[in-house]
């Protein structure tokens, strides 16, 4: 995965072939598979982590794990420089003989953008990311026998921001839980759905609304930190707006800035400007009401947007540079590598692709593509 990071959002990677107007690729059905068939790929992409307990204290083991080059995202110094902070947070769990608790936000839904993917349910990309978090938690057992649990807060609440049906996000979350269980991650990963949490937490929606107006005012006043956060997140929100009823060709032209789709682009820009404020407001409102603390008290924070005060974790190994829910997973056997590619880039590649279907998967789109 790309080493380019942002403290505010996972960076957007531009399309490769938006300039190509006609599909030229050829797809064939590779037949059904089960998760066990993917064991070699998962072992490669989500390797066992950590060192033997005899080589270090639990404090050193924790920091070494978080800074493992196979796992860390961002500068390891951001973690090592705060060693005392992280070990102090973990100490109550260790003293009580309980699993060390971690939190991470992610897994909102499949991007409702047909140029990126037509799937609505999780696929191999999400499976790899889940297994990487699972192996991170299991590695804690090497220096702390009870191990760890990672609380995943699925960002389904953002469906309210980009105009997609909440049901699509809900179905995605339910399938994600089932995939985690089927992959053997049930004891290490605990999944929570933020849309449901938001509805069930008294006053949260009011705080979210109030914070939206606060951020709008700060942005209009030119607050540097606010403006930077919104600017870095905007390319992501712009390319996540749902556009039901819009043809792929019109959307492609709008993304390119073609005058023929000027009205659609203007609408996307307007929605993105508002959406990025609401996205930022959700994160700040979450912290104001200590939303995550209610479900994982005292937990250490993991993130795919690394910065000091958060432990950066690499969601997928290099060369992947797109989050799994924003595209389609492609496995290259010769290179033993996984990429997440946008559907339009694959369609216009003039290459052959083989699609694999996971048994029991109700989504008609492939679970994994073979290069």
XYZ file of N, CA and C in Angstrom, residues 3 13 53 62 66 75 80 91 95 154 238 242 294 298 324 345 361-362 370:
57
model
N 2.766 4.588 0.722
C 3.217 5.163 1.974
C 2.727 6.593 2.151
N -6.766 8.018 -4.470
C -5.915 7.720 -5.616
C -6.712 7.934 -6.897
N 7.963 -13.686 23.359
C 7.908 -12.929 24.607
C 9.246 -12.895 25.321
N 4.752 -4.515 22.858
C 3.645 -3.729 22.319
C 4.139 -2.707 21.301
N 3.504 -2.562 17.173
C 2.881 -1.421 16.505
C 3.796 -0.811 15.445
N 4.872 7.155 10.144
C 6.212 7.113 10.728
C 6.220 6.342 12.040
N 6.783 5.409 18.656
C 7.865 5.236 19.637
C 8.016 6.461 20.538
N -1.549 -0.580 30.350
C -1.209 -1.166 31.653
C -2.434 -1.660 32.440
N -2.551 -5.412 33.850
C -2.630 -5.648 35.293
C -3.845 -6.487 35.664
N -17.694 0.392 12.212
C -18.006 0.548 10.791
C -18.718 1.882 10.576
N -15.878 13.692 -2.869
C -16.340 13.994 -4.223
C -16.549 12.718 -5.021
N -23.211 9.195 -4.191
C -24.082 8.301 -4.952
C -24.785 9.093 -6.050
N -17.760 4.509 25.120
C -18.910 3.799 25.695
C -18.850 2.307 25.392
N -11.162 2.939 27.583
C -9.716 2.904 27.745
C -8.940 2.327 26.583
N -10.078 -1.208 0.519
C -10.795 -2.312 -0.131
C -12.238 -1.995 -0.486
N -11.134 1.311 -14.648
C -9.759 1.063 -15.083
C -9.586 -0.373 -15.568
N -22.149 -16.347 -1.383
C -22.149 -14.892 -1.552
C -23.331 -14.493 -2.426
N -24.185 -13.618 -1.912
C -25.381 -13.234 -2.662
C -25.131 -12.095 -3.639
N -8.684 -12.444 -10.724
C -7.329 -12.930 -10.951
C -6.731 -12.202 -12.136
